[in-house]
PDB file of N, CA and C in Angstrom:
ATOM      1  N   LEU S   1      87.566  18.241 -51.367  1.00  0.00           N
ATOM      2  CA  LEU S   1      86.762  19.202 -51.801  1.00  0.00           C
ATOM      3  C   LEU S   1      86.708  20.064 -50.654  1.00  0.00           C
ATOM      4  N   ASP S   2      86.918  21.511 -51.054  1.00  0.00           N
ATOM      5  CA  ASP S   2      87.051  22.529 -50.142  1.00  0.00           C
ATOM      6  C   ASP S   2      85.783  23.031 -50.075  1.00  0.00           C
ATOM      7  N   TRP S   3      84.671  23.110 -49.433  1.00  0.00           N
ATOM      8  CA  TRP S   3      83.420  23.722 -49.466  1.00  0.00           C
ATOM      9  C   TRP S   3      82.934  24.387 -48.105  1.00  0.00           C
ATOM     10  N   VAL S   4      82.275  25.493 -48.162  1.00  0.00           N
ATOM     11  CA  VAL S   4      81.646  26.018 -47.056  1.00  0.00           C
ATOM     12  C   VAL S   4      80.868  25.111 -46.149  1.00  0.00           C
ATOM     13  N   ALA S   5      80.025  24.404 -46.470  1.00  0.00           N
ATOM     14  CA  ALA S   5      79.017  23.675 -45.980  1.00  0.00           C
ATOM     15  C   ALA S   5      79.532  22.129 -46.210  1.00  0.00           C
ATOM     16  N   PRO S   6      78.889  21.172 -44.924  1.00  0.00           N
ATOM     17  CA  PRO S   6      79.346  19.759 -45.179  1.00  0.00           C
ATOM     18  C   PRO S   6      78.788  19.385 -46.225  1.00  0.00           C
ATOM     19  N   CYS S   7      79.506  18.430 -47.469  1.00  0.00           N
ATOM     20  CA  CYS S   7      78.798  17.915 -48.487  1.00  0.00           C
ATOM     21  C   CYS S   7      79.329  16.685 -48.862  1.00  0.00           C
ATOM     22  N   PHE S   8      78.817  16.104 -49.963  1.00  0.00           N
ATOM     23  CA  PHE S   8      79.388  14.923 -50.543  1.00  0.00           C
ATOM     24  C   PHE S   8      79.636  15.217 -52.056  1.00  0.00           C
ATOM     25  N   SER S   9      80.687  14.559 -52.508  1.00  0.00           N
ATOM     26  CA  SER S   9      81.095  14.778 -53.869  1.00  0.00           C
ATOM     27  C   SER S   9      81.238  13.476 -54.555  1.00  0.00           C
ATOM     28  N   PHE S  10      80.518  13.388 -55.669  1.00  0.00           N
ATOM     29  CA  PHE S  10      80.425  12.211 -56.316  1.00  0.00           C
ATOM     30  C   PHE S  10      81.211  12.679 -57.862  1.00  0.00           C
ATOM     31  N   MET S  11      82.032  11.957 -58.376  1.00  0.00           N
ATOM     32  CA  MET S  11      82.604  12.033 -59.893  1.00  0.00           C
ATOM     33  C   MET S  11      82.748  11.042 -60.682  1.00  0.00           C
ATOM     34  N   SER S  12      82.281  11.299 -61.902  1.00  0.00           N
ATOM     35  CA  SER S  12      82.532  10.191 -62.862  1.00  0.00           C
ATOM     36  C   SER S  12      83.862   9.972 -63.218  1.00  0.00           C
ATOM     37  N   SER S  13      84.045   8.728 -63.427  1.00  0.00           N
ATOM     38  CA  SER S  13      85.441   7.981 -63.624  1.00  0.00           C
ATOM     39  C   SER S  13      86.008   8.283 -64.890  1.00  0.00           C
ATOM     40  N   ALA S  14      87.358   8.536 -64.969  1.00  0.00           N
ATOM     41  CA  ALA S  14      87.932   8.995 -66.333  1.00  0.00           C
ATOM     42  C   ALA S  14      87.570   7.731 -67.365  1.00  0.00           C
ATOM     43  N   SER S  15      87.443   6.535 -66.926  1.00  0.00           N
ATOM     44  CA  SER S  15      87.098   5.371 -67.947  1.00  0.00           C
ATOM     45  C   SER S  15      85.878   5.402 -68.399  1.00  0.00           C
ATOM     46  N   SER S  16      84.868   6.192 -67.980  1.00  0.00           N
ATOM     47  CA  SER S  16      83.644   6.278 -68.364  1.00  0.00           C
ATOM     48  C   SER S  16      83.172   7.687 -69.123  1.00  0.00           C
ATOM     49  N   VAL S  17      84.064   8.172 -69.576  1.00  0.00           N
ATOM     50  CA  VAL S  17      83.857   9.364 -70.705  1.00  0.00           C
ATOM     51  C   VAL S  17      83.359   9.247 -71.819  1.00  0.00           C
ATOM     52  N   CYS S  18      83.273   8.004 -72.526  1.00  0.00           N
ATOM     53  CA  CYS S  18      82.946   7.988 -73.639  1.00  0.00           C
ATOM     54  C   CYS S  18      81.814   6.341 -73.811  1.00  0.00           C
ATOM     55  N   GLY S  19      80.951   6.504 -74.816  1.00  0.00           N
ATOM     56  CA  GLY S  19      80.049   5.451 -74.975  1.00  0.00           C
ATOM     57  C   GLY S  19      78.636   5.585 -74.349  1.00  0.00           C
ATOM     58  N   PRO S  20      77.839   4.665 -74.503  1.00  0.00           N
ATOM     59  CA  PRO S  20      76.308   4.752 -74.143  1.00  0.00           C
ATOM     60  C   PRO S  20      76.158   4.875 -72.688  1.00  0.00           C
ATOM     61  N   ASP S  21      77.207   4.297 -72.048  1.00  0.00           N
ATOM     62  CA  ASP S  21      77.098   4.090 -70.469  1.00  0.00           C
ATOM     63  C   ASP S  21      77.786   5.127 -69.800  1.00  0.00           C
ATOM     64  N   THR S  22      77.992   6.239 -70.265  1.00  0.00           N
ATOM     65  CA  THR S  22      78.798   7.431 -69.904  1.00  0.00           C
ATOM     66  C   THR S  22      78.647   7.542 -68.520  1.00  0.00           C
ATOM     67  N   ASP S  23      77.676   7.895 -67.796  1.00  0.00           N
ATOM     68  CA  ASP S  23      77.675   8.045 -66.600  1.00  0.00           C
ATOM     69  C   ASP S  23      76.743   7.464 -65.638  1.00  0.00           C
ATOM     70  N   VAL S  24      76.409   6.101 -66.187  1.00  0.00           N
ATOM     71  CA  VAL S  24      75.403   5.119 -65.582  1.00  0.00           C
ATOM     72  C   VAL S  24      75.804   5.001 -64.193  1.00  0.00           C
ATOM     73  N   THR S  25      77.174   4.668 -63.764  1.00  0.00           N
ATOM     74  CA  THR S  25      77.919   4.598 -62.503  1.00  0.00           C
ATOM     75  C   THR S  25      77.518   5.567 -61.616  1.00  0.00           C
ATOM     76  N   LEU S  26      77.981   6.983 -61.952  1.00  0.00           N
ATOM     77  CA  LEU S  26      77.783   8.055 -61.472  1.00  0.00           C
ATOM     78  C   LEU S  26      76.317   8.258 -60.949  1.00  0.00           C
ATOM     79  N   CYS S  27      75.220   7.831 -61.827  1.00  0.00           N
ATOM     80  CA  CYS S  27      73.986   8.208 -61.719  1.00  0.00           C
ATOM     81  C   CYS S  27      73.328   7.396 -60.903  1.00  0.00           C
ATOM     82  N   ASN S  28      73.873   6.135 -60.965  1.00  0.00           N
ATOM     83  CA  ASN S  28      73.310   5.102 -59.754  1.00  0.00           C
ATOM     84  C   ASN S  28      73.968   5.072 -58.466  1.00  0.00           C
ATOM     85  N   ARG S  29      75.167   5.862 -58.323  1.00  0.00           N
ATOM     86  CA  ARG S  29      75.282   6.166 -56.957  1.00  0.00           C
ATOM     87  C   ARG S  29      74.857   7.449 -56.318  1.00  0.00           C
ATOM     88  N   VAL S  30      74.625   8.623 -57.279  1.00  0.00           N
ATOM     89  CA  VAL S  30      74.024   9.590 -56.822  1.00  0.00           C
ATOM     90  C   VAL S  30      72.647   9.116 -56.437  1.00  0.00           C
ATOM     91  N   SER S  31      72.030   8.460 -57.234  1.00  0.00           N
ATOM     92  CA  SER S  31      70.355   8.182 -57.055  1.00  0.00           C
ATOM     93  C   SER S  31      70.224   7.268 -55.802  1.00  0.00           C
ATOM     94  N   TRP S  32      71.203   6.566 -55.591  1.00  0.00           N
ATOM     95  CA  TRP S  32      71.278   5.621 -54.182  1.00  0.00           C
ATOM     96  C   TRP S  32      71.287   6.604 -53.052  1.00  0.00           C
ATOM     97  N   PHE S  33      72.050   7.302 -53.149  1.00  0.00           N
ATOM     98  CA  PHE S  33      72.353   8.453 -51.898  1.00  0.00           C
ATOM     99  C   PHE S  33      71.319   9.513 -51.688  1.00  0.00           C
ATOM    100  N   ILE S  34      70.660   9.952 -52.854  1.00  0.00           N
ATOM    101  CA  ILE S  34      69.432  10.847 -52.954  1.00  0.00           C
ATOM    102  C   ILE S  34      68.321  10.185 -52.348  1.00  0.00           C
ATOM    103  N   SER S  35      68.181   8.802 -52.662  1.00  0.00           N
ATOM    104  CA  SER S  35      66.850   8.150 -52.295  1.00  0.00           C
ATOM    105  C   SER S  35      67.229   8.041 -50.474  1.00  0.00           C
ATOM    106  N   ASN S  36      68.221   7.576 -50.100  1.00  0.00           N
ATOM    107  CA  ASN S  36      68.459   7.590 -48.633  1.00  0.00           C
ATOM    108  C   ASN S  36      68.066   8.900 -47.890  1.00  0.00           C
ATOM    109  N   LEU S  37      68.750   9.840 -48.473  1.00  0.00           N
ATOM    110  CA  LEU S  37      68.421  11.292 -47.983  1.00  0.00           C
ATOM    111  C   LEU S  37      66.871  11.448 -48.016  1.00  0.00           C
ATOM    112  N   THR S  38      66.297  11.261 -49.024  1.00  0.00           N
ATOM    113  CA  THR S  38      64.788  11.625 -48.968  1.00  0.00           C
ATOM    114  C   THR S  38      64.036  10.620 -48.265  1.00  0.00           C
ATOM    115  N   SER S  39      64.511   9.423 -48.266  1.00  0.00           N
ATOM    116  CA  SER S  39      63.485   8.243 -47.349  1.00  0.00           C
ATOM    117  C   SER S  39      63.800   8.897 -45.608  1.00  0.00           C
ATOM    118  N   LYS S  40      64.785   9.281 -45.476  1.00  0.00           N
ATOM    119  CA  LYS S  40      65.012  10.052 -44.178  1.00  0.00           C
ATOM    120  C   LYS S  40      64.528  11.402 -44.014  1.00  0.00           C
ATOM    121  N   ARG S  41      63.867  11.956 -44.986  1.00  0.00           N
ATOM    122  CA  ARG S  41      63.346  13.441 -45.088  1.00  0.00           C
ATOM    123  C   ARG S  41      64.269  14.352 -44.803  1.00  0.00           C
ATOM    124  N   ILE S  42      65.673  14.006 -45.182  1.00  0.00           N
ATOM    125  CA  ILE S  42      66.580  15.102 -45.118  1.00  0.00           C
ATOM    126  C   ILE S  42      66.684  16.166 -46.314  1.00  0.00           C
ATOM    127  N   PRO S  43      66.408  17.411 -46.079  1.00  0.00           N
ATOM    128  CA  PRO S  43      66.475  18.311 -47.494  1.00  0.00           C
ATOM    129  C   PRO S  43      68.128  18.308 -47.879  1.00  0.00           C
ATOM    130  N   HIS S  44      67.908  18.543 -48.952  1.00  0.00           N
ATOM    131  CA  HIS S  44      69.522  18.523 -49.734  1.00  0.00           C
ATOM    132  C   HIS S  44      69.288  19.662 -50.942  1.00  0.00           C
ATOM    133  N   ASN S  45      70.404  20.031 -51.304  1.00  0.00           N
ATOM    134  CA  ASN S  45      70.795  20.623 -52.474  1.00  0.00           C
ATOM    135  C   ASN S  45      71.693  19.671 -53.453  1.00  0.00           C
ATOM    136  N   ILE S  46      71.813  19.977 -54.903  1.00  0.00           N
ATOM    137  CA  ILE S  46      72.505  19.353 -55.696  1.00  0.00           C
ATOM    138  C   ILE S  46      73.003  20.196 -56.618  1.00  0.00           C
ATOM    139  N   LEU S  47      74.454  20.159 -56.746  1.00  0.00           N
ATOM    140  CA  LEU S  47      74.920  20.957 -57.829  1.00  0.00           C
ATOM    141  C   LEU S  47      75.669  20.104 -58.965  1.00  0.00           C
ATOM    142  N   PHE S  48      75.628  20.311 -60.119  1.00  0.00           N
ATOM    143  CA  PHE S  48      76.525  19.352 -61.027  1.00  0.00           C
ATOM    144  C   PHE S  48      77.557  20.354 -61.628  1.00  0.00           C
ATOM    145  N   ALA S  49      78.934  20.121 -61.490  1.00  0.00           N
ATOM    146  CA  ALA S  49      80.006  20.825 -62.148  1.00  0.00           C
ATOM    147  C   ALA S  49      80.710  20.220 -63.078  1.00  0.00           C
ATOM    148  N   PRO S  50      81.274  20.858 -64.205  1.00  0.00           N
ATOM    149  CA  PRO S  50      82.454  20.188 -65.118  1.00  0.00           C
ATOM    150  C   PRO S  50      83.494  20.090 -64.555  1.00  0.00           C
ATOM    151  N   VAL S  51      84.115  19.100 -64.672  1.00  0.00           N
ATOM    152  CA  VAL S  51      85.812  19.040 -64.057  1.00  0.00           C
ATOM    153  C   VAL S  51      86.572  18.536 -65.182  1.00  0.00           C
ATOM    154  N   ILE S  52      87.700  19.037 -65.178  1.00  0.00           N
ATOM    155  CA  ILE S  52      88.597  18.454 -66.447  1.00  0.00           C
ATOM    156  C   ILE S  52      89.508  17.459 -65.653  1.00  0.00           C
ATOM    157  N   GLY S  53      89.581  16.169 -66.098  1.00  0.00           N
ATOM    158  CA  GLY S  53      90.331  15.195 -65.259  1.00  0.00           C
ATOM    159  C   GLY S  53      91.765  15.508 -65.337  1.00  0.00           C
ATOM    160  N   SER S  54      92.326  15.399 -64.363  1.00  0.00           N
ATOM    161  CA  SER S  54      94.005  15.968 -63.880  1.00  0.00           C
ATOM    162  C   SER S  54      94.836  14.811 -64.981  1.00  0.00           C
ATOM    163  N   LEU S  55      94.193  13.630 -64.764  1.00  0.00           N
ATOM    164  CA  LEU S  55      95.262  12.727 -65.621  1.00  0.00           C
ATOM    165  C   LEU S  55      95.020  12.476 -67.186  1.00  0.00           C
ATOM    166  N   THR S  56      93.756  12.638 -67.453  1.00  0.00           N
ATOM    167  CA  THR S  56      93.237  12.405 -68.863  1.00  0.00           C
ATOM    168  C   THR S  56      93.084  13.766 -69.571  1.00  0.00           C
ATOM    169  N   GLY S  57      92.625  14.876 -68.979  1.00  0.00           N
ATOM    170  CA  GLY S  57      92.061  15.845 -69.741  1.00  0.00           C
ATOM    171  C   GLY S  57      90.786  15.995 -70.246  1.00  0.00           C
ATOM    172  N   HIS S  58      90.088  14.806 -69.823  1.00  0.00           N
ATOM    173  CA  HIS S  58      88.833  14.555 -70.309  1.00  0.00           C
ATOM    174  C   HIS S  58      87.973  15.572 -69.527  1.00  0.00           C
ATOM    175  N   LEU S  59      86.583  15.685 -69.903  1.00  0.00           N
ATOM    176  CA  LEU S  59      85.726  16.435 -69.147  1.00  0.00           C
ATOM    177  C   LEU S  59      84.955  15.516 -68.449  1.00  0.00           C
ATOM    178  N   LEU S  60      84.971  15.618 -67.114  1.00  0.00           N
ATOM    179  CA  LEU S  60      84.024  14.773 -66.106  1.00  0.00           C
ATOM    180  C   LEU S  60      83.061  15.414 -65.343  1.00  0.00           C
ATOM    181  N   THR S  61      82.260  14.757 -65.016  1.00  0.00           N
ATOM    182  CA  THR S  61      80.982  15.397 -63.934  1.00  0.00           C
ATOM    183  C   THR S  61      81.220  15.109 -62.557  1.00  0.00           C
ATOM    184  N   ARG S  62      81.302  16.255 -61.871  1.00  0.00           N
ATOM    185  CA  ARG S  62      81.171  16.200 -60.355  1.00  0.00           C
ATOM    186  C   ARG S  62      79.799  16.644 -59.914  1.00  0.00           C
ATOM    187  N   VAL S  63      79.257  15.800 -59.101  1.00  0.00           N
ATOM    188  CA  VAL S  63      77.891  15.924 -58.471  1.00  0.00           C
ATOM    189  C   VAL S  63      78.440  16.351 -56.950  1.00  0.00           C
ATOM    190  N   ILE S  64      77.895  17.417 -56.322  1.00  0.00           N
ATOM    191  CA  ILE S  64      77.736  17.824 -54.949  1.00  0.00           C
ATOM    192  C   ILE S  64      76.588  17.898 -54.224  1.00  0.00           C
ATOM    193  N   VAL S  65      76.373  17.226 -53.640  1.00  0.00           N
ATOM    194  CA  VAL S  65      75.132  16.867 -52.599  1.00  0.00           C
ATOM    195  C   VAL S  65      75.400  17.563 -51.392  1.00  0.00           C
ATOM    196  N   ILE S  66      74.441  18.254 -50.936  1.00  0.00           N
ATOM    197  CA  ILE S  66      74.457  19.234 -49.838  1.00  0.00           C
ATOM    198  C   ILE S  66      73.382  19.045 -48.687  1.00  0.00           C
ATOM    199  N   PRO S  67      73.352  18.088 -47.996  1.00  0.00           N
ATOM    200  CA  PRO S  67      72.554  17.705 -46.907  1.00  0.00           C
ATOM    201  C   PRO S  67      72.266  19.235 -45.992  1.00  0.00           C
ATOM    202  N   ARG S  68      71.200  19.357 -45.556  1.00  0.00           N
ATOM    203  CA  ARG S  68      70.953  20.528 -44.730  1.00  0.00           C
ATOM    204  C   ARG S  68      69.736  20.148 -43.753  1.00  0.00           C
ATOM    205  N   LYS S  69      69.461  21.371 -43.025  1.00  0.00           N
ATOM    206  CA  LYS S  69      68.405  21.491 -42.275  1.00  0.00           C
ATOM    207  C   LYS S  69      67.283  22.157 -42.915  1.00  0.00           C
ATOM    208  N   PRO S  70      66.027  21.571 -42.478  1.00  0.00           N
ATOM    209  CA  PRO S  70      65.077  22.512 -43.358  1.00  0.00           C
ATOM    210  C   PRO S  70      65.132  23.763 -43.229  1.00  0.00           C
ATOM    211  N   GLN S  71      64.559  24.492 -44.363  1.00  0.00           N
ATOM    212  CA  GLN S  71      64.610  25.716 -44.375  1.00  0.00           C
ATOM    213  C   GLN S  71      64.101  26.857 -43.208  1.00  0.00           C
ATOM    214  N   GLU S  72      63.077  26.148 -42.648  1.00  0.00           N
ATOM    215  CA  GLU S  72      62.388  27.006 -41.477  1.00  0.00           C
ATOM    216  C   GLU S  72      63.264  26.885 -40.338  1.00  0.00           C
ATOM    217  N   GLU S  73      64.126  25.931 -40.022  1.00  0.00           N
ATOM    218  CA  GLU S  73      65.393  25.941 -38.972  1.00  0.00           C
ATOM    219  C   GLU S  73      66.568  27.200 -39.572  1.00  0.00           C
ATOM    220  N   PHE S  74      66.674  27.483 -40.279  1.00  0.00           N
ATOM    221  CA  PHE S  74      67.667  28.560 -40.779  1.00  0.00           C
ATOM    222  C   PHE S  74      67.045  30.073 -40.326  1.00  0.00           C
ATOM    223  N   ASP S  75      67.636  30.718 -39.479  1.00  0.00           N
ATOM    224  CA  ASP S  75      67.309  32.056 -39.159  1.00  0.00           C
ATOM    225  C   ASP S  75      67.765  32.996 -39.990  1.00  0.00           C
ATOM    226  N   VAL S  76      66.961  33.336 -41.136  1.00  0.00           N
ATOM    227  CA  VAL S  76      67.140  34.385 -42.015  1.00  0.00           C
ATOM    228  C   VAL S  76      66.980  35.722 -41.637  1.00  0.00           C
ATOM    229  N   GLY S  77      66.284  36.029 -40.392  1.00  0.00           N
ATOM    230  CA  GLY S  77      66.481  37.498 -39.964  1.00  0.00           C
ATOM    231  C   GLY S  77      68.043  37.690 -39.426  1.00  0.00           C
ATOM    232  N   ARG S  78      68.469  36.625 -38.832  1.00  0.00           N
ATOM    233  CA  ARG S  78      69.837  36.857 -38.137  1.00  0.00           C
ATOM    234  C   ARG S  78      70.711  36.838 -39.171  1.00  0.00           C
ATOM    235  N   ALA S  79      70.461  35.961 -39.968  1.00  0.00           N
ATOM    236  CA  ALA S  79      71.606  35.901 -41.154  1.00  0.00           C
ATOM    237  C   ALA S  79      71.748  36.997 -42.278  1.00  0.00           C
ATOM    238  N   GLY S  80      70.462  37.294 -42.409  1.00  0.00           N
ATOM    239  CA  GLY S  80      70.263  38.226 -43.467  1.00  0.00           C
ATOM    240  C   GLY S  80      70.197  37.913 -44.994  1.00  0.00           C
ATOM    241  N   PHE S  81      70.078  36.537 -45.012  1.00  0.00           N
ATOM    242  CA  PHE S  81      69.817  35.770 -46.362  1.00  0.00           C
ATOM    243  C   PHE S  81      69.226  34.302 -46.290  1.00  0.00           C
ATOM    244  N   ASN S  82      68.938  33.558 -47.162  1.00  0.00           N
ATOM    245  CA  ASN S  82      68.286  32.461 -47.310  1.00  0.00           C
ATOM    246  C   ASN S  82      69.688  31.408 -47.398  1.00  0.00           C
ATOM    247  N   ALA S  83      69.543  30.516 -46.810  1.00  0.00           N
ATOM    248  CA  ALA S  83      70.417  29.048 -47.358  1.00  0.00           C
ATOM    249  C   ALA S  83      70.021  28.264 -47.929  1.00  0.00           C
ATOM    250  N   ALA S  84      69.693  28.586 -49.283  1.00  0.00           N
ATOM    251  CA  ALA S  84      69.206  27.762 -50.314  1.00  0.00           C
ATOM    252  C   ALA S  84      70.491  27.343 -50.987  1.00  0.00           C
ATOM    253  N   LEU S  85      69.808  26.692 -52.521  1.00  0.00           N
ATOM    254  CA  LEU S  85      71.086  26.320 -53.550  1.00  0.00           C
ATOM    255  C   LEU S  85      71.917  27.409 -53.890  1.00  0.00           C
ATOM    256  N   GLY S  86      71.069  28.634 -54.292  1.00  0.00           N
ATOM    257  CA  GLY S  86      72.044  29.790 -54.683  1.00  0.00           C
ATOM    258  C   GLY S  86      72.939  30.143 -53.717  1.00  0.00           C
ATOM    259  N   GLU S  87      72.419  30.574 -52.625  1.00  0.00           N
ATOM    260  CA  GLU S  87      73.421  30.985 -51.311  1.00  0.00           C
ATOM    261  C   GLU S  87      74.480  29.941 -51.174  1.00  0.00           C
ATOM    262  N   ILE S  88      74.596  28.717 -50.894  1.00  0.00           N
ATOM    263  CA  ILE S  88      75.349  27.586 -50.992  1.00  0.00           C
ATOM    264  C   ILE S  88      76.525  27.656 -52.307  1.00  0.00           C
ATOM    265  N   SER S  89      75.826  27.998 -53.281  1.00  0.00           N
ATOM    266  CA  SER S  89      76.481  28.004 -54.447  1.00  0.00           C
ATOM    267  C   SER S  89      77.536  29.101 -54.883  1.00  0.00           C
ATOM    268  N   GLY S  90      77.200  30.096 -53.788  1.00  0.00           N
ATOM    269  CA  GLY S  90      77.931  31.420 -53.832  1.00  0.00           C
ATOM    270  C   GLY S  90      77.264  32.610 -54.306  1.00  0.00           C
ATOM    271  N   MET S  91      75.950  32.743 -54.601  1.00  0.00           N
ATOM    272  CA  MET S  91      75.065  33.851 -54.807  1.00  0.00           C
ATOM    273  C   MET S  91      74.181  34.197 -53.819  1.00  0.00           C
ATOM    274  N   ILE S  92      74.508  35.244 -53.059  1.00  0.00           N
ATOM    275  CA  ILE S  92      73.888  35.657 -51.817  1.00  0.00           C
ATOM    276  C   ILE S  92      72.975  36.858 -52.044  1.00  0.00           C
ATOM    277  N   ILE S  93      71.726  36.678 -52.050  1.00  0.00           N
ATOM    278  CA  ILE S  93      70.779  37.925 -52.264  1.00  0.00           C
ATOM    279  C   ILE S  93      70.444  37.959 -50.915  1.00  0.00           C
ATOM    280  N   ALA S  94      70.760  39.360 -50.374  1.00  0.00           N
ATOM    281  CA  ALA S  94      70.349  39.854 -49.101  1.00  0.00           C
ATOM    282  C   ALA S  94      68.930  40.278 -48.959  1.00  0.00           C
ATOM    283  N   GLN S  95      68.496  40.377 -47.880  1.00  0.00           N
ATOM    284  CA  GLN S  95      67.118  40.510 -47.445  1.00  0.00           C
ATOM    285  C   GLN S  95      66.673  41.831 -47.382  1.00  0.00           C
ATOM    286  N   SER S  96      67.936  42.691 -47.495  1.00  0.00           N
ATOM    287  CA  SER S  96      67.692  44.279 -47.318  1.00  0.00           C
ATOM    288  C   SER S  96      68.933  45.017 -47.613  1.00  0.00           C
ATOM    289  N   ARG S  97      68.986  46.176 -47.779  1.00  0.00           N
ATOM    290  CA  ARG S  97      70.392  46.901 -48.127  1.00  0.00           C
ATOM    291  C   ARG S  97      71.039  46.809 -46.701  1.00  0.00           C
ATOM    292  N   ARG S  98      70.603  47.009 -45.519  1.00  0.00           N
ATOM    293  CA  ARG S  98      71.076  47.123 -44.518  1.00  0.00           C
ATOM    294  C   ARG S  98      71.898  45.745 -44.177  1.00  0.00           C
ATOM    295  N   HIS S  99      71.159  44.503 -44.511  1.00  0.00           N
ATOM    296  CA  HIS S  99      71.719  43.292 -44.464  1.00  0.00           C
ATOM    297  C   HIS S  99      72.975  43.099 -45.251  1.00  0.00           C
ATOM    298  N   TYR S 100      72.792  43.705 -46.520  1.00  0.00           N
ATOM    299  CA  TYR S 100      73.995  43.601 -47.377  1.00  0.00           C
ATOM    300  C   TYR S 100      74.838  44.468 -46.921  1.00  0.00           C
ATOM    301  N   ASP S 101      74.912  45.509 -46.360  1.00  0.00           N
ATOM    302  CA  ASP S 101      75.889  46.186 -45.776  1.00  0.00           C
ATOM    303  C   ASP S 101      76.651  45.584 -44.680  1.00  0.00           C
ATOM    304  N   GLU S 102      75.893  44.809 -44.096  1.00  0.00           N
ATOM    305  CA  GLU S 102      76.496  44.259 -42.705  1.00  0.00           C
ATOM    306  C   GLU S 102      77.214  42.827 -43.207  1.00  0.00           C
ATOM    307  N   LEU S 103      76.914  42.175 -44.026  1.00  0.00           N
ATOM    308  CA  LEU S 103      77.183  40.938 -44.684  1.00  0.00           C
ATOM    309  C   LEU S 103      78.771  40.911 -44.772  1.00  0.00           C
ATOM    310  N   THR S 104      79.446  40.184 -44.315  1.00  0.00           N
ATOM    311  CA  THR S 104      81.060  39.737 -44.498  1.00  0.00           C
ATOM    312  C   THR S 104      81.076  38.281 -44.988  1.00  0.00           C
ATOM    313  N   GLU S 105      82.167  37.947 -45.557  1.00  0.00           N
ATOM    314  CA  GLU S 105      82.487  36.671 -45.912  1.00  0.00           C
ATOM    315  C   GLU S 105      82.372  35.696 -44.562  1.00  0.00           C
ATOM    316  N   CYS S 106      82.986  36.116 -43.554  1.00  0.00           N
ATOM    317  CA  CYS S 106      82.826  35.488 -42.388  1.00  0.00           C
ATOM    318  C   CYS S 106      81.602  35.206 -41.819  1.00  0.00           C
ATOM    319  N   LYS S 107      80.705  36.153 -41.711  1.00  0.00           N
ATOM    320  CA  LYS S 107      79.467  36.240 -41.308  1.00  0.00           C
ATOM    321  C   LYS S 107      78.596  35.014 -42.334  1.00  0.00           C
ATOM    322  N   ILE S 108      78.892  35.006 -43.405  1.00  0.00           N
ATOM    323  CA  ILE S 108      78.119  34.051 -44.515  1.00  0.00           C
ATOM    324  C   ILE S 108      78.512  32.832 -44.128  1.00  0.00           C
ATOM    325  N   GLU S 109      80.101  32.435 -43.789  1.00  0.00           N
ATOM    326  CA  GLU S 109      80.257  31.059 -43.849  1.00  0.00           C
ATOM    327  C   GLU S 109      79.969  30.762 -42.555  1.00  0.00           C
ATOM    328  N   THR S 110      79.773  31.472 -41.598  1.00  0.00           N
ATOM    329  CA  THR S 110      79.361  30.854 -40.177  1.00  0.00           C
ATOM    330  C   THR S 110      77.660  30.496 -40.200  1.00  0.00           C
ATOM    331  N   ALA S 111      77.221  31.455 -40.908  1.00  0.00           N
ATOM    332  CA  ALA S 111      75.568  31.201 -41.114  1.00  0.00           C
ATOM    333  C   ALA S 111      75.296  29.744 -41.930  1.00  0.00           C
ATOM    334  N   ILE S 112      76.007  29.756 -42.981  1.00  0.00           N
ATOM    335  CA  ILE S 112      75.866  28.321 -43.552  1.00  0.00           C
ATOM    336  C   ILE S 112      76.417  27.318 -42.979  1.00  0.00           C
ATOM    337  N   ARG S 113      77.646  27.201 -42.472  1.00  0.00           N
ATOM    338  CA  ARG S 113      78.025  26.215 -41.695  1.00  0.00           C
ATOM    339  C   ARG S 113      77.133  25.688 -40.469  1.00  0.00           C
ATOM    340  N   GLU S 114      76.488  26.585 -39.787  1.00  0.00           N
ATOM    341  CA  GLU S 114      75.435  26.424 -38.778  1.00  0.00           C
ATOM    342  C   GLU S 114      74.333  25.772 -39.392  1.00  0.00           C
ATOM    343  N   GLN S 115      73.933  25.866 -40.536  1.00  0.00           N
ATOM    344  CA  GLN S 115      72.721  25.407 -41.543  1.00  0.00           C
ATOM    345  C   GLN S 115      72.893  24.055 -41.295  1.00  0.00           C
TER     346      GLN S 115
END
């Protein structure tokens, strides 16, 4: 997974696409991981994305967990935007028109990687 921020990717297996237990294994793995982050008080964002299985063509689920520093440790004034879920997902809302005009892809990636 090529992502701008360090993250963990979980995916449902092709063999679990049908039936009542469709994503129980995926849910258990993600739940265990999130519980560990929470017990260590590590803030995180979670994204759910549909993925077409390359071998089966079935619709699978990818869960991306992005551990991060607490929001108060992210220098919004210097970066010009927040590093919350929307921003990590690709939706940047600049703090001002000046910040918007000064943003570049490189600046955004650097700020998020430092997060």
